[in-house]
mmCIF file of N, CA, C and O in Angstrom:
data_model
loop_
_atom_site.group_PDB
_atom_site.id
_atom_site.type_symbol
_atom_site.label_atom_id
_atom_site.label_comp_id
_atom_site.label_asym_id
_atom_site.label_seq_id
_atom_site.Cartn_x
_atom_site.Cartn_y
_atom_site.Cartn_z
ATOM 1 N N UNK A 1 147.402 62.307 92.821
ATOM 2 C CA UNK A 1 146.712 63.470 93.325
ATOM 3 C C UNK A 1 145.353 63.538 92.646
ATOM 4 O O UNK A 1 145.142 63.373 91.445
ATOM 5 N N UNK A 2 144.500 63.794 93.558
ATOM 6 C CA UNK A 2 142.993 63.927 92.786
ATOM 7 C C UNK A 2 142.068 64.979 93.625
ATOM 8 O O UNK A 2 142.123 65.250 94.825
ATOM 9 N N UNK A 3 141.221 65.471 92.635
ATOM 10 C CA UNK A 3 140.204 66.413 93.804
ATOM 11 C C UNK A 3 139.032 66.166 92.841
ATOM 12 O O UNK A 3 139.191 66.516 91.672
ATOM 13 N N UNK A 4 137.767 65.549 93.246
ATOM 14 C CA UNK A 4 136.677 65.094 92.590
ATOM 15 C C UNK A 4 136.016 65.937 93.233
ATOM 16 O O UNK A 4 136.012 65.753 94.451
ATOM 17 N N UNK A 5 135.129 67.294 92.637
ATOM 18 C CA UNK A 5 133.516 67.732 93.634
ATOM 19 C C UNK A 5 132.182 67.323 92.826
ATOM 20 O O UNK A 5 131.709 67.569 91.716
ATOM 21 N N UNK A 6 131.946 66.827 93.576
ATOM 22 C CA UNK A 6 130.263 66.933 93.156
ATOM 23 C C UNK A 6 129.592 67.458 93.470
ATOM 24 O O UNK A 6 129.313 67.349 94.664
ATOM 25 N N UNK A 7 128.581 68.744 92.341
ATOM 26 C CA UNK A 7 127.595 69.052 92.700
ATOM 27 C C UNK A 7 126.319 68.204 92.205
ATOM 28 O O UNK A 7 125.988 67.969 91.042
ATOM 29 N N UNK A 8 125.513 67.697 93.743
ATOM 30 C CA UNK A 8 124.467 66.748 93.470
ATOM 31 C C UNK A 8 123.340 67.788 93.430
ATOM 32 O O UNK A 8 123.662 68.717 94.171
ATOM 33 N N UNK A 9 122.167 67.996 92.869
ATOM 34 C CA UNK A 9 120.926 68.524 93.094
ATOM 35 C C UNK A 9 120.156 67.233 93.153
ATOM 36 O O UNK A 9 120.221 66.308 92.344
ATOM 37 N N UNK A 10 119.338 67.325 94.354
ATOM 38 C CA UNK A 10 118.115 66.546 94.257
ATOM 39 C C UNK A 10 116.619 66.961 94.771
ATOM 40 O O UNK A 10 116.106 67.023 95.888
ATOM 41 N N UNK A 11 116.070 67.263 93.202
ATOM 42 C CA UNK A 11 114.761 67.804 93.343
ATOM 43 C C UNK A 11 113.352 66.868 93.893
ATOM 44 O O UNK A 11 113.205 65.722 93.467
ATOM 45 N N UNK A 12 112.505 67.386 94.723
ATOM 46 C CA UNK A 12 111.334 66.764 95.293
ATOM 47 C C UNK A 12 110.543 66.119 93.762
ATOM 48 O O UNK A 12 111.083 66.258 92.665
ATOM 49 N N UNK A 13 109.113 65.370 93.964
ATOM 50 C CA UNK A 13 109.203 64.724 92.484
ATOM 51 C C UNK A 13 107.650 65.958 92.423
ATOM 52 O O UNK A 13 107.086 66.254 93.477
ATOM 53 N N UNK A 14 107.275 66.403 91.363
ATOM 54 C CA UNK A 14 106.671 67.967 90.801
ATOM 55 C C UNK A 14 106.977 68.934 91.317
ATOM 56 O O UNK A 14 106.387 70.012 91.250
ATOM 57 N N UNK A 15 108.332 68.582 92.142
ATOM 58 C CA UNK A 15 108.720 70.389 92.756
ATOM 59 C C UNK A 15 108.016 70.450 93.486
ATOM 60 O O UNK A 15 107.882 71.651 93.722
ATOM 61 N N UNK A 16 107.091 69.634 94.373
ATOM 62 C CA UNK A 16 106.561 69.940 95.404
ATOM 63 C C UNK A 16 107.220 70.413 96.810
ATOM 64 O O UNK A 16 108.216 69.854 97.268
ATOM 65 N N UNK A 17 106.615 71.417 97.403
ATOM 66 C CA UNK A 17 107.322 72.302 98.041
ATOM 67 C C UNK A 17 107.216 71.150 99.726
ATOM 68 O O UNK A 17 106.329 71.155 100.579
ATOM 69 N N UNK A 18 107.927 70.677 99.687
ATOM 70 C CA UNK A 18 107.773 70.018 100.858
ATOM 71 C C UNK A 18 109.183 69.400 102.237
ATOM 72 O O UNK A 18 109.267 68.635 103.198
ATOM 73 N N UNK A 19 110.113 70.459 101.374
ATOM 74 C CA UNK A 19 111.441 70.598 102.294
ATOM 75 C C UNK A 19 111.002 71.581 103.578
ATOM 76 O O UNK A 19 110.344 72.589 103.319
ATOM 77 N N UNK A 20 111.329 71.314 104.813
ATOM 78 C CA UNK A 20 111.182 72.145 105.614
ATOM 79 C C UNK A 20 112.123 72.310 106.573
ATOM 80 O O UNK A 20 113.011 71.459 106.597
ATOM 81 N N UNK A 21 112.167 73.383 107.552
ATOM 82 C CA UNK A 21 113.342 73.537 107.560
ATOM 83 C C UNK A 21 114.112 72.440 108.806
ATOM 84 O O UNK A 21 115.268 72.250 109.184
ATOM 85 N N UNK A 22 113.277 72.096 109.026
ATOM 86 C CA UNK A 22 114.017 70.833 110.267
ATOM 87 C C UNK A 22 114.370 69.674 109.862
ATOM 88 O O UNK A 22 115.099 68.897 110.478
ATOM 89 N N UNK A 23 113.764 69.465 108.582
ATOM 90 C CA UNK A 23 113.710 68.300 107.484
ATOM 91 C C UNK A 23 115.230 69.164 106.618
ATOM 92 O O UNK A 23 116.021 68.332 106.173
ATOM 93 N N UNK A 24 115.506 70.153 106.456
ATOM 94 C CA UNK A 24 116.668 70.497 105.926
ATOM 95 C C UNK A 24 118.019 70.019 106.771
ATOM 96 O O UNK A 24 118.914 69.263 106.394
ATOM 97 N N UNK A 25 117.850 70.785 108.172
ATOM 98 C CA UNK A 25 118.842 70.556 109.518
ATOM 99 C C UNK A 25 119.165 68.227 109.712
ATOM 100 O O UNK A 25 120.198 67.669 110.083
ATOM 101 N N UNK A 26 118.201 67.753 109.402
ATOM 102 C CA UNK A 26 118.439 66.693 109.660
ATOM 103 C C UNK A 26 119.361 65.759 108.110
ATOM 104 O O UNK A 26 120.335 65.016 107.990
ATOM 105 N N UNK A 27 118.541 66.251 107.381
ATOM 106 C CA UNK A 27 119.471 65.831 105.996
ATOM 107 C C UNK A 27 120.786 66.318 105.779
ATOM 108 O O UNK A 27 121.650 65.609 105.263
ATOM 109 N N UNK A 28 121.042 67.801 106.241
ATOM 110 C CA UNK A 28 122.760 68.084 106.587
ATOM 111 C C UNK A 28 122.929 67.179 107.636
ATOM 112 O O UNK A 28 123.617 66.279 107.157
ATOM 113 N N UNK A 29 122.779 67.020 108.346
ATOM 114 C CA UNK A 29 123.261 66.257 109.017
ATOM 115 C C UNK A 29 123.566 64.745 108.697
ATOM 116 O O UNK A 29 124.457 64.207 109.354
ATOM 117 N N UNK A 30 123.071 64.211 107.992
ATOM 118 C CA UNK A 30 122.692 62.620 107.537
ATOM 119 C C UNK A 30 123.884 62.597 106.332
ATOM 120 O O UNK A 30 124.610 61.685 105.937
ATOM 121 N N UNK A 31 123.774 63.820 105.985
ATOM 122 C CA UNK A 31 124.532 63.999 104.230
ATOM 123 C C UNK A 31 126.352 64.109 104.770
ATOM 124 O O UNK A 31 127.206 63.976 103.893
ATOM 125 N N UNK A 32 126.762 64.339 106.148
ATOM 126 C CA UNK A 32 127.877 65.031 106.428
ATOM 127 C C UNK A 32 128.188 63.332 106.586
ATOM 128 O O UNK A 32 128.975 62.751 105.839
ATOM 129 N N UNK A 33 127.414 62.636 107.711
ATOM 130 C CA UNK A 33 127.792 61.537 108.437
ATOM 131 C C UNK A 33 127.814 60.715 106.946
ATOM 132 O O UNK A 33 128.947 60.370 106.610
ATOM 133 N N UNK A 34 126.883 60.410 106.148
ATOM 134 C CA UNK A 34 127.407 59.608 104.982
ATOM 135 C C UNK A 34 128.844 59.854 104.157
ATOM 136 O O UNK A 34 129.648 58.981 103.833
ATOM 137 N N UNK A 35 128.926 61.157 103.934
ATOM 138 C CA UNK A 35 130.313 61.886 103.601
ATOM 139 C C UNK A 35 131.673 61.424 104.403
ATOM 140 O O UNK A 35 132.830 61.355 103.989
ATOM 141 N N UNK A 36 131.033 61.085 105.902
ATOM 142 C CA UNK A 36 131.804 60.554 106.429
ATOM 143 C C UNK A 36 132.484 59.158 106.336
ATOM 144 O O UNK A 36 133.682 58.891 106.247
ATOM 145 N N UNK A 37 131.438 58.370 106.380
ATOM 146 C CA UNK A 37 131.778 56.906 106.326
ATOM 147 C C UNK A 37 132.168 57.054 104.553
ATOM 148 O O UNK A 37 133.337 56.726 104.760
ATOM 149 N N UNK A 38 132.147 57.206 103.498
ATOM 150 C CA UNK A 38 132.862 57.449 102.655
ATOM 151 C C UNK A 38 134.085 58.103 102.371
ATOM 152 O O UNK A 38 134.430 58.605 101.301
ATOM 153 N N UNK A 39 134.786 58.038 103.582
ATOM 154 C CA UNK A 39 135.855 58.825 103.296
ATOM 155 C C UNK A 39 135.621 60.271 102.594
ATOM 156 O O UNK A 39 136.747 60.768 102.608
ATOM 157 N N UNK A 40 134.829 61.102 102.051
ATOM 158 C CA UNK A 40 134.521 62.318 101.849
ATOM 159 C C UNK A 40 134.375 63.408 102.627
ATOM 160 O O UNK A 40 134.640 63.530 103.823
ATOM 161 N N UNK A 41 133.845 64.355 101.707
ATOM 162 C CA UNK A 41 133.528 65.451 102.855
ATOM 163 C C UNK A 41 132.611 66.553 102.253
ATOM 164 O O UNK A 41 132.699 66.780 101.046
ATOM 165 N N UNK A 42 131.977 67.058 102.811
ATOM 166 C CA UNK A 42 130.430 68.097 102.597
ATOM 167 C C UNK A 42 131.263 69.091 102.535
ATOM 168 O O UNK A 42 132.196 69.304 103.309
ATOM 169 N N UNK A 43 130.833 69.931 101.300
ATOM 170 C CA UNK A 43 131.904 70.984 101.492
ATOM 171 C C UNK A 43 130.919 72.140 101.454
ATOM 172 O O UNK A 43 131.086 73.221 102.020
ATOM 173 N N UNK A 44 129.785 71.754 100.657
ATOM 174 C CA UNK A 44 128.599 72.875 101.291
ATOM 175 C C UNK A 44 127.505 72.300 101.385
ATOM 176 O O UNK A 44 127.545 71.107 101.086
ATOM 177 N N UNK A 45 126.243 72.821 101.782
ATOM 178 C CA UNK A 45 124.205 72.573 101.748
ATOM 179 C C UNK A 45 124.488 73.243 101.720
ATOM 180 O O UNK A 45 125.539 73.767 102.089
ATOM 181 N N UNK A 46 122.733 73.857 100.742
ATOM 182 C CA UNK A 46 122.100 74.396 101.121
ATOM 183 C C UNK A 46 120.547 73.655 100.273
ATOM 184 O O UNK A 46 120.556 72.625 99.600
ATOM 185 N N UNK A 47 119.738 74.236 100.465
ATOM 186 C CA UNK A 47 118.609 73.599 100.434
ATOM 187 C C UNK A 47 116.961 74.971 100.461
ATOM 188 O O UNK A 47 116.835 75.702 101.444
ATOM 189 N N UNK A 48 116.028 75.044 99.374
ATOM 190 C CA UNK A 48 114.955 75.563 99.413
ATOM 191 C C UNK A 48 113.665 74.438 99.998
ATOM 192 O O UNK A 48 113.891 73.432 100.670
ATOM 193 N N UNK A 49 112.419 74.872 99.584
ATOM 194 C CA UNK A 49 111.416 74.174 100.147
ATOM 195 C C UNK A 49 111.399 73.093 98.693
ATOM 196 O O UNK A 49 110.572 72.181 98.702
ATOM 197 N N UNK A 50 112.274 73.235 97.552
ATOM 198 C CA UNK A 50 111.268 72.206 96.875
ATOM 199 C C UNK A 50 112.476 71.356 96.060
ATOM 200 O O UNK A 50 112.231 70.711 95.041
ATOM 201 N N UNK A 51 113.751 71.449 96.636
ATOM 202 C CA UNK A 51 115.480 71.229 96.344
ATOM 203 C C UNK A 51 116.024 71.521 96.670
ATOM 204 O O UNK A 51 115.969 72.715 96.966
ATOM 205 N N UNK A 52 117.322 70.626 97.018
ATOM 206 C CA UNK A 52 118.442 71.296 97.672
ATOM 207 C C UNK A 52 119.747 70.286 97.301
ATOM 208 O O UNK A 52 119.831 69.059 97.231
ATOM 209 N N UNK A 53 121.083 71.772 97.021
ATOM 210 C CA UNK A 53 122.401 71.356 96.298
ATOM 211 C C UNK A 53 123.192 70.984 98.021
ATOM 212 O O UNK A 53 123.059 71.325 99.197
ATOM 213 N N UNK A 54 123.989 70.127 97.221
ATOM 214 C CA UNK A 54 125.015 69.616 98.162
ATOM 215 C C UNK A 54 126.498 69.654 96.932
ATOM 216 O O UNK A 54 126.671 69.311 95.762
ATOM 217 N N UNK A 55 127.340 70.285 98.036
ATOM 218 C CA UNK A 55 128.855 69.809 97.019
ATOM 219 C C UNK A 55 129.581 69.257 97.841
ATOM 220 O O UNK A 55 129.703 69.573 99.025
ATOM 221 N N UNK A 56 130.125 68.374 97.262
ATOM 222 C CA UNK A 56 130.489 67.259 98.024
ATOM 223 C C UNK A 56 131.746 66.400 97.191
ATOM 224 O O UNK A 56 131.855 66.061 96.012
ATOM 225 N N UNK A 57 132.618 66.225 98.375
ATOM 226 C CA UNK A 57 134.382 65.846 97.465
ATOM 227 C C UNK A 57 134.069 64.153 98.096
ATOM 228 O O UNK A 57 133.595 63.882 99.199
ATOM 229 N N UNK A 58 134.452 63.286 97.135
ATOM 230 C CA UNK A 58 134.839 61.767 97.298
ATOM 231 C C UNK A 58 135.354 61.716 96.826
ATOM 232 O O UNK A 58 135.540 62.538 95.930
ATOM 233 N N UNK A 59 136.098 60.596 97.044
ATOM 234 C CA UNK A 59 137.396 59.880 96.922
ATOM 235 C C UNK A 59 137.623 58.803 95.148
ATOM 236 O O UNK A 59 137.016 57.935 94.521
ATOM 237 N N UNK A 60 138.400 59.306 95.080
ATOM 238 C CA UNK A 60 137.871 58.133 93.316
ATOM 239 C C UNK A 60 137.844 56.805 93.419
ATOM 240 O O UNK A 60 138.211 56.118 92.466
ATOM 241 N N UNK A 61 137.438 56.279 94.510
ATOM 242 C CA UNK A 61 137.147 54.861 94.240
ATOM 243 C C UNK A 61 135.917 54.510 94.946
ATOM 244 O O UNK A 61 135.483 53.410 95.287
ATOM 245 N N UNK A 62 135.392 55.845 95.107
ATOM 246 C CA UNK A 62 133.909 55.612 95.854
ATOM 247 C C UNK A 62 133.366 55.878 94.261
ATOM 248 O O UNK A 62 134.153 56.158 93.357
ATOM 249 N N UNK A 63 131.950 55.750 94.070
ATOM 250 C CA UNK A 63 131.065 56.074 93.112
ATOM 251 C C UNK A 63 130.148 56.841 93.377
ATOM 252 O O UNK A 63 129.550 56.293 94.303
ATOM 253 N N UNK A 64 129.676 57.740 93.149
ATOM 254 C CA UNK A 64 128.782 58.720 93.466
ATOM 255 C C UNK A 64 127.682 58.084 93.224
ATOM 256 O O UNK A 64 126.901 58.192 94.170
ATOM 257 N N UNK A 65 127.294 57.481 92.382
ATOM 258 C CA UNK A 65 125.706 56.629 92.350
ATOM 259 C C UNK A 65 125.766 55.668 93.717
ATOM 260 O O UNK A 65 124.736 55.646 94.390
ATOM 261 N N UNK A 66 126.626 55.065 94.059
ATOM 262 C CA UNK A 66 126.518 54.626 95.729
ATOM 263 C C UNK A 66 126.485 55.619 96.724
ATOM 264 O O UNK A 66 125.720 55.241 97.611
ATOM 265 N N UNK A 67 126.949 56.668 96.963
ATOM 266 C CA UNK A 67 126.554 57.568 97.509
ATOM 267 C C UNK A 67 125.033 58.235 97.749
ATOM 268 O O UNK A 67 124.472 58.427 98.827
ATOM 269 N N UNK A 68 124.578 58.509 96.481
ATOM 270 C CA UNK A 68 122.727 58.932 95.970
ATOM 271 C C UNK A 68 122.372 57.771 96.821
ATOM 272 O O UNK A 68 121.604 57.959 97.765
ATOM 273 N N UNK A 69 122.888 56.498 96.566
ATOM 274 C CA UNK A 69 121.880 55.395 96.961
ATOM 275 C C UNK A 69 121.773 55.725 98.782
ATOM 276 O O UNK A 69 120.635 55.574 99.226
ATOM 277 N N UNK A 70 122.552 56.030 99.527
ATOM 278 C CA UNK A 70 122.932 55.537 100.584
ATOM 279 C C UNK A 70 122.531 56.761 101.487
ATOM 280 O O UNK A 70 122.265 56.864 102.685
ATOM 281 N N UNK A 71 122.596 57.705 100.369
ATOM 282 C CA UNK A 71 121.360 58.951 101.139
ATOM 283 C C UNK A 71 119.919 59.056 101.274
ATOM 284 O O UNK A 71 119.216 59.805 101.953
ATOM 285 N N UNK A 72 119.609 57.972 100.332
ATOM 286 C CA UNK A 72 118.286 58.032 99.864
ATOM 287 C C UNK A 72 117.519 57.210 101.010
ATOM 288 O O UNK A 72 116.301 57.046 100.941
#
């Protein structure tokens, strides 16, 4: 039995305010479908103009640094 969450933050690089909000709508979206093919699952977004948290459950034999990579 296992329950792994991750909360990822990933901040813009000087906090530059440059999240917007259609640029938010498409990264949930991108972040669910990767969640997907990892066997995981998005359990929340949300997202400002200059960062945005994702929590997010994988599986323990995925790695979360492959994950970062594969969103990026």
């Amino acid at each position: 039995v296992y329950r792994l969450n991750y909360h990822l933050v990933m901040v813009s690089k000087y906090r530059r305010k440059c999240f917007t909000a259609a640029i938010l709508v498409d990264l949930n979206r991108i972040a669910e479908a990767r969640c997907a093919d990892f066997r995981g699952a998005l359990l929340e977004f949300n997202g400002e103009a200059d960062h945005v948290h994702l929590l997010l459950e994988l599986p323990p034999h995925q790695a979360i640094s492959t994950y970062v990579n594969s969103l990026k």
